[in-house]
Amino acid sequence: MSTTPRVVVIGAGIVGANLADELTARGWTRLTVLDQGPLPLTGGSTSHAPGLVYQTGPSKTMTAFATYTMEKFTGLSDGDAWCFNQVGGLEVATTPERLADLHRKQGWATSWGVPGEVVGPDRCVELHPLLDRDQVLGGFHTPTDGLAKASRAVAVLISRAEARGAQFRGSTRVVEVLQDSGRVTGVRTDAGDVVPADIVVSCAGFWGREVGALVGMKVPLLPLAHQYVRTGQLPELAGRNDDVIEARLPILRHQDNDLYYREHNDCLGIGSYAHRPMPASVSELPENGEVTDDAMPSMLPFTEEDFLPSWEHSRTLLPALRDAKIETGFNGVFSFTPDGGPLIGESADVAGFWIAEAVWVTHSAGVARAVAQLLVDGRSEIELHGCNVHRFEEIETADAYVAETSQRNFVEIYDVRHPLEPRLSPRDVRVSPFHARQKELGAFFLEAHGWERPHWYEANARLVKDLPQEWQAPSRDAWSAKFHSPIAAAEAWKTRTAVAMYDMTPLKRIEVSGPGAVAFLQRLTTGKMDKSVGSVTYTLALDEAGGIRSDLTVARLSEDVLQVGANGNIDLDYFRRQAPADGSVRLRDITGGTCCVGVWGPLARDLVQPLSDDDFSHEGLKYFRLRHAHLGGIPVTAMRLSYVGELGWEIYTSAEYGQRLWDLLWEAGQPLGVIAGGRAAFNSLRLEKGYRAWGTDMTTEHNPYEAGIGFAVSKKKEGYVGYDRMAGLSAETVSRRLTCLTVDDGRSVVLGSEPVFVGGVPAGYVTSAAFGHTVGRPIAYAWLPSTLTPGNAVEIQYFDRRVKATVAAEPLVDPEMTRIRR
Ligand code: FAD
Ligand code: THG
């Protein structure tokens, strides 16, 4: 008898079918897939998806998902009929900005291991003869991209899973998710029967919100319609293909006009994102009682007027369309999310209820494999933080927020975007108590998870002319000058030579309290947590395989109260799941009710000590210790640590005192030349000091020694999550390392995610980069083979050029810690 858990999958679209396949392949055969629509063509988004698979994107994880889909579907077929037709992909540029961006994209492809090259207009026309050569400036050609036949793949995957014992039931809607003591026990169908289950996974696509609501889970997605048409027969394509092959030309994207194309035998299919966003309300869609090729719930009537500009643009790019007609069209519905990423994870409240939604055909097999690994092994080999449904703060899951941001993502789907580019709306969603002062100082704000974060302050522009020669930064190219200001140099200078105030309020803060608090954190982190009251510890939360789940600071405020400085909501969600059921540990998100200003720089003590009767001396309040104190009568907690690597403290108080605290410090700092510093300087300073940013520099895919933070793994401690996997690991045993590079030309500041070449061969990729104002050179951190040593030469591909860089000993600034410990 099999003892694997009983699983119910809701939805037999491309995600549900892939999940059934991946789970049964791992021996989890007690599995039932239920779909409200008929099988195998259910009427969901998959039923009509044209199936273009472009693998390359800014995200390593999403690209890996797409590559797996491509590989898996290449190995699937129904007799001779293909599930993946590797016609290749071509994205054309009709503007110089796009052409430059295609070079950046080619860099991502190299970083993530997808073959692809930027080609000239002649080659574009050779690859896709329907193109008007005069329209294109070049293109990005990816030979392993192609077409997925999603509806056929679903049928093949269903038979494969059925052969292993899975059951599929069509025309069966899940109307209730049954639970007992916070765990799922099964589902009830509209036929009235109950299917028992230990795990329920909703793969309900754009119905995800409705299914999530059955367990009170907010699923932040918005169903939107997107137009797709087929032309009539084109003489240029006649006789080239047949109904089996369907297509030979590469799939084509014309992103400057929000369009894409594929062949359907001797016709062309055209998809457009150029129209107004068209939110679809699930309750108003046709039922999926009957599904035919051109009538199903995910197909809304074609609104031709919305398509007309796209038709004109298509006829310009592809002259063969000038004599053609639109034969059929529809407005097809699928899911969009606030940040464009998919939604994967388990409900915070009902154990065993999972979702895998807002997933394209492109990423479907990869996502399904990751979910199967999560369920079976407890861990996905590909890191998932950008897909974790708990990455969102509560405000980001509010209906109005989801609606606005998801529609915006629809509109901007093919835009050339800078990595720092903020959303324009909604803004001012979360502001720190210092916000009014920041605005007075002319802060330029960027946004993260709703928080407004100053990037630099115009008030500091006056300092730029005072910059000593060695602090003057070279001018930047157009791309790295975007969302940057030369003022950042002045802020870095003042931080290293005087004193600066940094708003740390958006840093996620979790209060962990109760009699079990210390033991709880002992179990979840790599550090010694039973240190004396007043200690602060930099520590790591690992996963079971020893990958870095997060890096944290843990401050012991009192015997049973600890404050954790975390990286985001995923940490809070993890803690909540891990908290013992006996109530001995309480968790509270105190981010919004408190605030924090980092006061850092060689004059920090001269600023703070006169404001207090408490001892802020080096001996009185040691490095990585905290003190409850009063500053000008305001109760604060001061923690002596600094992400920028200078003398000083993170000073916390509750929100209502925030502005008064800021004013107090600001006034007292005037004679010392205090400035407010923004995140542009902050990021530069932390890279100079070698401090890693979780999610960017390191993730669960990396162990602490590879990431260069093995010092945070206590050698005296056992039994914490991931401990078993630390045995035998050291900085010497690793084969790859997060490596510090400096750029030889002294001026090229890369953006992140660029490929790094060693001996002319791709060997890794950049994580973070910034101009190091203290060292007068650009810095890039990159994942590279551990055989490299300081002084070795490498090259970074930046758009269409290679920039020479050198492996450097790190940290670049203050390796002796003399600036901080004094
Ligand atoms: P679906 O296929 O919608 O499956 C969800 C299933 O859940 C449905 O069958 C539904 O009936 C079932 N269900 C829902 N609620 C219940 C319930 N309560 N009980 C039982 N069953 C339930 N992606 C690409 O990668 N490349 C493309 O070129 C591409 N082009 C597209 C073009 C158009 C016009 C559209 C609309 C989408 C396109 N997409 C493309 C997106 C892609 O189609 C979807 O992202 C993908 O098919 C979603 O798969 P899914 O399995 O999550 O959802
Ligand atoms: N402040 C607080 N909590 C945080 C951060 C922070 N939590 C999340 C994130 N940032 C954690 N990242 C770091 C990275 C480095 C350090 C602190 C937080 C740091 N490292 C010392 C070093 O490497 O030299 C640690 C030395 C030691 O362990 O003794 O200071 O910004 N509150």
PDB file of N, CA and C in Angstrom, residues 483-566:
ATOM      1  N   PHE A 483      18.098  57.026 -12.898  1.00  0.00           N
ATOM      2  CA  PHE A 483      17.766  56.832 -11.481  1.00  0.00           C
ATOM      3  C   PHE A 483      19.013  56.905 -10.605  1.00  0.00           C
ATOM      4  N   HIS A 484      19.916  57.740 -11.065  1.00  0.00           N
ATOM      5  CA  HIS A 484      21.130  57.982 -10.292  1.00  0.00           C
ATOM      6  C   HIS A 484      21.383  59.477 -10.305  1.00  0.00           C
ATOM      7  N   SER A 485      22.119  59.947  -9.310  1.00  0.00           N
ATOM      8  CA  SER A 485      22.497  61.355  -9.285  1.00  0.00           C
ATOM      9  C   SER A 485      23.923  61.476  -8.794  1.00  0.00           C
ATOM     10  N   PRO A 486      24.686  62.415  -9.342  1.00  0.00           N
ATOM     11  CA  PRO A 486      26.039  62.661  -8.839  1.00  0.00           C
ATOM     12  C   PRO A 486      26.031  63.048  -7.360  1.00  0.00           C
ATOM     13  N   ILE A 487      24.854  63.409  -6.863  1.00  0.00           N
ATOM     14  CA  ILE A 487      24.748  63.767  -5.440  1.00  0.00           C
ATOM     15  C   ILE A 487      25.128  62.586  -4.545  1.00  0.00           C
ATOM     16  N   ALA A 488      24.903  61.362  -5.041  1.00  0.00           N
ATOM     17  CA  ALA A 488      25.226  60.180  -4.235  1.00  0.00           C
ATOM     18  C   ALA A 488      26.696  60.191  -3.817  1.00  0.00           C
ATOM     19  N   ALA A 489      27.558  60.714  -4.680  1.00  0.00           N
ATOM     20  CA  ALA A 489      28.990  60.781  -4.348  1.00  0.00           C
ATOM     21  C   ALA A 489      29.200  61.650  -3.110  1.00  0.00           C
ATOM     22  N   ALA A 490      28.489  62.766  -3.055  1.00  0.00           N
ATOM     23  CA  ALA A 490      28.631  63.674  -1.919  1.00  0.00           C
ATOM     24  C   ALA A 490      28.103  63.025  -0.643  1.00  0.00           C
ATOM     25  N   GLU A 491      27.030  62.265  -0.769  1.00  0.00           N
ATOM     26  CA  GLU A 491      26.460  61.593   0.408  1.00  0.00           C
ATOM     27  C   GLU A 491      27.408  60.504   0.920  1.00  0.00           C
ATOM     28  N   ALA A 492      28.020  59.786  -0.004  1.00  0.00           N
ATOM     29  CA  ALA A 492      28.999  58.761   0.407  1.00  0.00           C
ATOM     30  C   ALA A 492      30.195  59.428   1.083  1.00  0.00           C
ATOM     31  N   TRP A 493      30.639  60.514   0.505  1.00  0.00           N
ATOM     32  CA  TRP A 493      31.790  61.252   1.047  1.00  0.00           C
ATOM     33  C   TRP A 493      31.505  61.702   2.482  1.00  0.00           C
ATOM     34  N   LYS A 494      30.346  62.309   2.690  1.00  0.00           N
ATOM     35  CA  LYS A 494      30.009  62.805   4.028  1.00  0.00           C
ATOM     36  C   LYS A 494      29.835  61.653   5.028  1.00  0.00           C
ATOM     37  N   THR A 495      29.341  60.528   4.548  1.00  0.00           N
ATOM     38  CA  THR A 495      29.181  59.379   5.449  1.00  0.00           C
ATOM     39  C   THR A 495      30.546  58.867   5.915  1.00  0.00           C
ATOM     40  N   ARG A 496      31.501  58.842   5.011  1.00  0.00           N
ATOM     41  CA  ARG A 496      32.824  58.316   5.363  1.00  0.00           C
ATOM     42  C   ARG A 496      33.689  59.358   6.088  1.00  0.00           C
ATOM     43  N   THR A 497      33.332  60.640   5.994  1.00  0.00           N
ATOM     44  CA  THR A 497      34.215  61.664   6.571  1.00  0.00           C
ATOM     45  C   THR A 497      33.560  62.501   7.670  1.00  0.00           C
ATOM     46  N   ALA A 498      32.216  62.470   7.746  1.00  0.00           N
ATOM     47  CA  ALA A 498      31.542  63.262   8.792  1.00  0.00           C
ATOM     48  C   ALA A 498      30.480  62.375   9.438  1.00  0.00           C
ATOM     49  N   VAL A 499      29.216  62.650   9.187  1.00  0.00           N
ATOM     50  CA  VAL A 499      28.160  61.803   9.738  1.00  0.00           C
ATOM     51  C   VAL A 499      26.898  61.977   8.892  1.00  0.00           C
ATOM     52  N   ALA A 500      26.161  60.877   8.768  1.00  0.00           N
ATOM     53  CA  ALA A 500      24.967  60.884   7.922  1.00  0.00           C
ATOM     54  C   ALA A 500      23.824  60.150   8.611  1.00  0.00           C
ATOM     55  N   MET A 501      22.619  60.518   8.230  1.00  0.00           N
ATOM     56  CA  MET A 501      21.408  59.872   8.757  1.00  0.00           C
ATOM     57  C   MET A 501      20.725  59.103   7.625  1.00  0.00           C
ATOM     58  N   TYR A 502      20.510  57.824   7.859  1.00  0.00           N
ATOM     59  CA  TYR A 502      19.849  56.963   6.869  1.00  0.00           C
ATOM     60  C   TYR A 502      18.551  56.429   7.446  1.00  0.00           C
ATOM     61  N   ASP A 503      17.494  56.532   6.668  1.00  0.00           N
ATOM     62  CA  ASP A 503      16.192  56.010   7.101  1.00  0.00           C
ATOM     63  C   ASP A 503      16.166  54.495   6.912  1.00  0.00           C
ATOM     64  N   MET A 504      16.155  53.759   8.010  1.00  0.00           N
ATOM     65  CA  MET A 504      16.123  52.293   7.949  1.00  0.00           C
ATOM     66  C   MET A 504      14.721  51.763   8.261  1.00  0.00           C
ATOM     67  N   THR A 505      13.738  52.640   8.297  1.00  0.00           N
ATOM     68  CA  THR A 505      12.394  52.228   8.698  1.00  0.00           C
ATOM     69  C   THR A 505      11.834  51.069   7.869  1.00  0.00           C
ATOM     70  N   PRO A 506      12.034  51.058   6.542  1.00  0.00           N
ATOM     71  CA  PRO A 506      11.436  49.954   5.773  1.00  0.00           C
ATOM     72  C   PRO A 506      12.017  48.575   6.077  1.00  0.00           C
ATOM     73  N   LEU A 507      13.125  48.497   6.780  1.00  0.00           N
ATOM     74  CA  LEU A 507      13.693  47.191   7.158  1.00  0.00           C
ATOM     75  C   LEU A 507      12.659  46.394   7.961  1.00  0.00           C
ATOM     76  N   LYS A 508      12.358  45.188   7.509  1.00  0.00           N
ATOM     77  CA  LYS A 508      11.336  44.376   8.178  1.00  0.00           C
ATOM     78  C   LYS A 508      11.784  43.997   9.585  1.00  0.00           C
ATOM     79  N   ARG A 509      10.954  44.304  10.577  1.00  0.00           N
ATOM     80  CA  ARG A 509      11.305  43.999  11.966  1.00  0.00           C
ATOM     81  C   ARG A 509      10.261  43.076  12.575  1.00  0.00           C
ATOM     82  N   ILE A 510      10.744  41.978  13.120  1.00  0.00           N
ATOM     83  CA  ILE A 510       9.846  40.998  13.720  1.00  0.00           C
ATOM     84  C   ILE A 510      10.205  40.865  15.194  1.00  0.00           C
ATOM     85  N   GLU A 511       9.229  41.062  16.054  1.00  0.00           N
ATOM     86  CA  GLU A 511       9.470  40.831  17.478  1.00  0.00           C
ATOM     87  C   GLU A 511       9.135  39.374  17.777  1.00  0.00           C
ATOM     88  N   VAL A 512      10.092  38.676  18.360  1.00  0.00           N
ATOM     89  CA  VAL A 512       9.907  37.270  18.735  1.00  0.00           C
ATOM     90  C   VAL A 512       9.959  37.232  20.257  1.00  0.00           C
ATOM     91  N   SER A 513       8.873  36.834  20.889  1.00  0.00           N
ATOM     92  CA  SER A 513       8.860  36.902  22.354  1.00  0.00           C
ATOM     93  C   SER A 513       8.217  35.665  22.953  1.00  0.00           C
ATOM     94  N   GLY A 514       8.368  35.548  24.250  1.00  0.00           N
ATOM     95  CA  GLY A 514       7.779  34.416  24.965  1.00  0.00           C
ATOM     96  C   GLY A 514       8.852  33.486  25.497  1.00  0.00           C
ATOM     97  N   PRO A 515       8.444  32.587  26.376  1.00  0.00           N
ATOM     98  CA  PRO A 515       9.414  31.691  27.008  1.00  0.00           C
ATOM     99  C   PRO A 515      10.170  30.810  26.019  1.00  0.00           C
ATOM    100  N   GLY A 516       9.579  30.578  24.847  1.00  0.00           N
ATOM    101  CA  GLY A 516      10.262  29.717  23.880  1.00  0.00           C
ATOM    102  C   GLY A 516      11.052  30.484  22.829  1.00  0.00           C
ATOM    103  N   ALA A 517      11.130  31.808  22.977  1.00  0.00           N
ATOM    104  CA  ALA A 517      11.672  32.634  21.887  1.00  0.00           C
ATOM    105  C   ALA A 517      13.131  32.302  21.563  1.00  0.00           C
ATOM    106  N   VAL A 518      13.963  32.206  22.592  1.00  0.00           N
ATOM    107  CA  VAL A 518      15.386  31.963  22.342  1.00  0.00           C
ATOM    108  C   VAL A 518      15.579  30.584  21.692  1.00  0.00           C
ATOM    109  N   ALA A 519      14.898  29.585  22.241  1.00  0.00           N
ATOM    110  CA  ALA A 519      15.037  28.226  21.689  1.00  0.00           C
ATOM    111  C   ALA A 519      14.550  28.184  20.238  1.00  0.00           C
ATOM    112  N   PHE A 520      13.488  28.921  19.969  1.00  0.00           N
ATOM    113  CA  PHE A 520      12.930  28.992  18.613  1.00  0.00           C
ATOM    114  C   PHE A 520      13.992  29.508  17.637  1.00  0.00           C
ATOM    115  N   LEU A 521      14.629  30.617  17.977  1.00  0.00           N
ATOM    116  CA  LEU A 521      15.633  31.188  17.076  1.00  0.00           C
ATOM    117  C   LEU A 521      16.912  30.340  17.059  1.00  0.00           C
ATOM    118  N   GLN A 522      17.191  29.677  18.149  1.00  0.00           N
ATOM    119  CA  GLN A 522      18.319  28.724  18.152  1.00  0.00           C
ATOM    120  C   GLN A 522      18.105  27.672  17.067  1.00  0.00           C
ATOM    121  N   ARG A 523      16.877  27.193  16.972  1.00  0.00           N
ATOM    122  CA  ARG A 523      16.581  26.124  16.029  1.00  0.00           C
ATOM    123  C   ARG A 523      16.618  26.625  14.578  1.00  0.00           C
ATOM    124  N   LEU A 524      16.196  27.872  14.370  1.00  0.00           N
ATOM    125  CA  LEU A 524      16.055  28.353  12.992  1.00  0.00           C
ATOM    126  C   LEU A 524      17.286  29.037  12.437  1.00  0.00           C
ATOM    127  N   THR A 525      18.266  29.356  13.263  1.00  0.00           N
ATOM    128  CA  THR A 525      19.410  30.114  12.744  1.00  0.00           C
ATOM    129  C   THR A 525      20.747  29.456  13.094  1.00  0.00           C
ATOM    130  N   THR A 526      21.773  29.924  12.417  1.00  0.00           N
ATOM    131  CA  THR A 526      23.107  29.335  12.527  1.00  0.00           C
ATOM    132  C   THR A 526      23.927  29.912  13.677  1.00  0.00           C
ATOM    133  N   GLY A 527      23.385  30.929  14.347  1.00  0.00           N
ATOM    134  CA  GLY A 527      24.195  31.634  15.350  1.00  0.00           C
ATOM    135  C   GLY A 527      23.829  31.231  16.765  1.00  0.00           C
ATOM    136  N   LYS A 528      24.662  31.685  17.689  1.00  0.00           N
ATOM    137  CA  LYS A 528      24.396  31.446  19.105  1.00  0.00           C
ATOM    138  C   LYS A 528      23.383  32.488  19.558  1.00  0.00           C
ATOM    139  N   MET A 529      22.218  32.030  20.014  1.00  0.00           N
ATOM    140  CA  MET A 529      21.132  32.953  20.323  1.00  0.00           C
ATOM    141  C   MET A 529      20.945  33.162  21.817  1.00  0.00           C
ATOM    142  N   ASP A 530      21.588  32.308  22.629  1.00  0.00           N
ATOM    143  CA  ASP A 530      21.389  32.425  24.084  1.00  0.00           C
ATOM    144  C   ASP A 530      22.456  33.327  24.705  1.00  0.00           C
ATOM    145  N   LYS A 531      22.882  34.305  23.936  1.00  0.00           N
ATOM    146  CA  LYS A 531      23.834  35.287  24.476  1.00  0.00           C
ATOM    147  C   LYS A 531      23.120  36.215  25.452  1.00  0.00           C
ATOM    148  N   SER A 532      23.909  37.063  26.110  1.00  0.00           N
ATOM    149  CA  SER A 532      23.329  37.904  27.156  1.00  0.00           C
ATOM    150  C   SER A 532      22.347  38.919  26.585  1.00  0.00           C
ATOM    151  N   VAL A 533      21.449  39.367  27.459  1.00  0.00           N
ATOM    152  CA  VAL A 533      20.545  40.457  27.084  1.00  0.00           C
ATOM    153  C   VAL A 533      21.405  41.640  26.650  1.00  0.00           C
ATOM    154  N   GLY A 534      21.020  42.270  25.551  1.00  0.00           N
ATOM    155  CA  GLY A 534      21.828  43.380  25.045  1.00  0.00           C
ATOM    156  C   GLY A 534      22.726  42.985  23.888  1.00  0.00           C
ATOM    157  N   SER A 535      22.743  41.692  23.547  1.00  0.00           N
ATOM    158  CA  SER A 535      23.578  41.269  22.413  1.00  0.00           C
ATOM    159  C   SER A 535      22.805  41.423  21.104  1.00  0.00           C
ATOM    160  N   VAL A 536      23.559  41.637  20.039  1.00  0.00           N
ATOM    161  CA  VAL A 536      22.994  41.615  18.689  1.00  0.00           C
ATOM    162  C   VAL A 536      23.844  40.626  17.900  1.00  0.00           C
ATOM    163  N   THR A 537      23.195  39.784  17.099  1.00  0.00           N
ATOM    164  CA  THR A 537      23.929  38.753  16.354  1.00  0.00           C
ATOM    165  C   THR A 537      23.551  38.804  14.884  1.00  0.00           C
ATOM    166  N   TYR A 538      24.562  38.808  14.040  1.00  0.00           N
ATOM    167  CA  TYR A 538      24.323  38.629  12.609  1.00  0.00           C
ATOM    168  C   TYR A 538      24.296  37.132  12.361  1.00  0.00           C
ATOM    169  N   THR A 539      23.204  36.623  11.802  1.00  0.00           N
ATOM    170  CA  THR A 539      23.045  35.177  11.695  1.00  0.00           C
ATOM    171  C   THR A 539      22.293  34.807  10.415  1.00  0.00           C
ATOM    172  N   LEU A 540      22.239  33.516  10.142  1.00  0.00           N
ATOM    173  CA  LEU A 540      21.608  33.047   8.908  1.00  0.00           C
ATOM    174  C   LEU A 540      20.489  32.070   9.219  1.00  0.00           C
ATOM    175  N   ALA A 541      19.427  32.166   8.468  1.00  0.00           N
ATOM    176  CA  ALA A 541      18.429  31.101   8.460  1.00  0.00           C
ATOM    177  C   ALA A 541      18.712  30.268   7.212  1.00  0.00           C
ATOM    178  N   LEU A 542      18.926  28.980   7.406  1.00  0.00           N
ATOM    179  CA  LEU A 542      19.201  28.088   6.277  1.00  0.00           C
ATOM    180  C   LEU A 542      17.972  27.237   5.987  1.00  0.00           C
ATOM    181  N   ASP A 543      17.936  26.675   4.789  1.00  0.00           N
ATOM    182  CA  ASP A 543      16.919  25.653   4.562  1.00  0.00           C
ATOM    183  C   ASP A 543      17.536  24.283   4.846  1.00  0.00           C
ATOM    184  N   GLU A 544      16.732  23.238   4.672  1.00  0.00           N
ATOM    185  CA  GLU A 544      17.175  21.905   5.069  1.00  0.00           C
ATOM    186  C   GLU A 544      18.433  21.476   4.318  1.00  0.00           C
ATOM    187  N   ALA A 545      18.615  22.023   3.124  1.00  0.00           N
ATOM    188  CA  ALA A 545      19.786  21.630   2.339  1.00  0.00           C
ATOM    189  C   ALA A 545      20.974  22.558   2.573  1.00  0.00           C
ATOM    190  N   GLY A 546      20.835  23.471   3.510  1.00  0.00           N
ATOM    191  CA  GLY A 546      21.956  24.358   3.809  1.00  0.00           C
ATOM    192  C   GLY A 546      22.010  25.603   2.935  1.00  0.00           C
ATOM    193  N   GLY A 547      20.977  25.828   2.137  1.00  0.00           N
ATOM    194  CA  GLY A 547      20.901  27.050   1.334  1.00  0.00           C
ATOM    195  C   GLY A 547      20.477  28.228   2.213  1.00  0.00           C
ATOM    196  N   ILE A 548      20.853  29.417   1.785  1.00  0.00           N
ATOM    197  CA  ILE A 548      20.586  30.597   2.611  1.00  0.00           C
ATOM    198  C   ILE A 548      19.162  31.095   2.383  1.00  0.00           C
ATOM    199  N   ARG A 549      18.337  30.887   3.390  1.00  0.00           N
ATOM    200  CA  ARG A 549      16.955  31.336   3.341  1.00  0.00           C
ATOM    201  C   ARG A 549      16.878  32.837   3.617  1.00  0.00           C
ATOM    202  N   SER A 550      17.764  33.301   4.506  1.00  0.00           N
ATOM    203  CA  SER A 550      17.796  34.734   4.820  1.00  0.00           C
ATOM    204  C   SER A 550      19.007  35.026   5.673  1.00  0.00           C
ATOM    205  N   ASP A 551      19.456  36.274   5.687  1.00  0.00           N
ATOM    206  CA  ASP A 551      20.417  36.704   6.699  1.00  0.00           C
ATOM    207  C   ASP A 551      19.724  37.722   7.583  1.00  0.00           C
ATOM    208  N   LEU A 552      19.971  37.600   8.861  1.00  0.00           N
ATOM    209  CA  LEU A 552      19.173  38.313   9.861  1.00  0.00           C
ATOM    210  C   LEU A 552      20.079  38.934  10.908  1.00  0.00           C
ATOM    211  N   THR A 553      19.574  39.970  11.564  1.00  0.00           N
ATOM    212  CA  THR A 553      20.191  40.389  12.818  1.00  0.00           C
ATOM    213  C   THR A 553      19.197  40.058  13.919  1.00  0.00           C
ATOM    214  N   VAL A 554      19.698  39.511  15.016  1.00  0.00           N
ATOM    215  CA  VAL A 554      18.826  39.182  16.142  1.00  0.00           C
ATOM    216  C   VAL A 554      19.312  39.950  17.370  1.00  0.00           C
ATOM    217  N   ALA A 555      18.459  40.786  17.894  1.00  0.00           N
ATOM    218  CA  ALA A 555      18.812  41.617  19.048  1.00  0.00           C
ATOM    219  C   ALA A 555      18.044  41.115  20.259  1.00  0.00           C
ATOM    220  N   ARG A 556      18.781  40.815  21.334  1.00  0.00           N
ATOM    221  CA  ARG A 556      18.090  40.326  22.529  1.00  0.00           C
ATOM    222  C   ARG A 556      17.741  41.529  23.396  1.00  0.00           C
ATOM    223  N   LEU A 557      16.485  41.936  23.325  1.00  0.00           N
ATOM    224  CA  LEU A 557      16.046  43.150  24.033  1.00  0.00           C
ATOM    225  C   LEU A 557      15.890  42.889  25.526  1.00  0.00           C
ATOM    226  N   SER A 558      15.415  41.692  25.856  1.00  0.00           N
ATOM    227  CA  SER A 558      15.289  41.299  27.259  1.00  0.00           C
ATOM    228  C   SER A 558      15.331  39.778  27.273  1.00  0.00           C
ATOM    229  N   GLU A 559      15.157  39.181  28.437  1.00  0.00           N
ATOM    230  CA  GLU A 559      15.255  37.735  28.570  1.00  0.00           C
ATOM    231  C   GLU A 559      14.447  37.014  27.475  1.00  0.00           C
ATOM    232  N   ASP A 560      13.194  37.450  27.322  1.00  0.00           N
ATOM    233  CA  ASP A 560      12.272  36.718  26.451  1.00  0.00           C
ATOM    234  C   ASP A 560      11.792  37.518  25.242  1.00  0.00           C
ATOM    235  N   VAL A 561      12.426  38.636  24.980  1.00  0.00           N
ATOM    236  CA  VAL A 561      12.003  39.442  23.827  1.00  0.00           C
ATOM    237  C   VAL A 561      13.204  39.687  22.916  1.00  0.00           C
ATOM    238  N   LEU A 562      13.052  39.244  21.658  1.00  0.00           N
ATOM    239  CA  LEU A 562      14.123  39.455  20.684  1.00  0.00           C
ATOM    240  C   LEU A 562      13.560  40.189  19.477  1.00  0.00           C
ATOM    241  N   GLN A 563      14.373  41.035  18.897  1.00  0.00           N
ATOM    242  CA  GLN A 563      13.957  41.756  17.704  1.00  0.00           C
ATOM    243  C   GLN A 563      14.806  41.292  16.537  1.00  0.00           C
ATOM    244  N   VAL A 564      14.118  40.822  15.495  1.00  0.00           N
ATOM    245  CA  VAL A 564      14.818  40.302  14.323  1.00  0.00           C
ATOM    246  C   VAL A 564      14.738  41.320  13.194  1.00  0.00           C
ATOM    247  N   GLY A 565      15.890  41.689  12.662  1.00  0.00           N
ATOM    248  CA  GLY A 565      15.942  42.509  11.447  1.00  0.00           C
ATOM    249  C   GLY A 565      15.975  41.552  10.271  1.00  0.00           C
ATOM    250  N   ALA A 566      14.949  41.595   9.430  1.00  0.00           N
ATOM    251  CA  ALA A 566      14.769  40.564   8.405  1.00  0.00           C
ATOM    252  C   ALA A 566      14.776  41.170   7.008  1.00  0.00           C
TER     253      ALA A 566
END
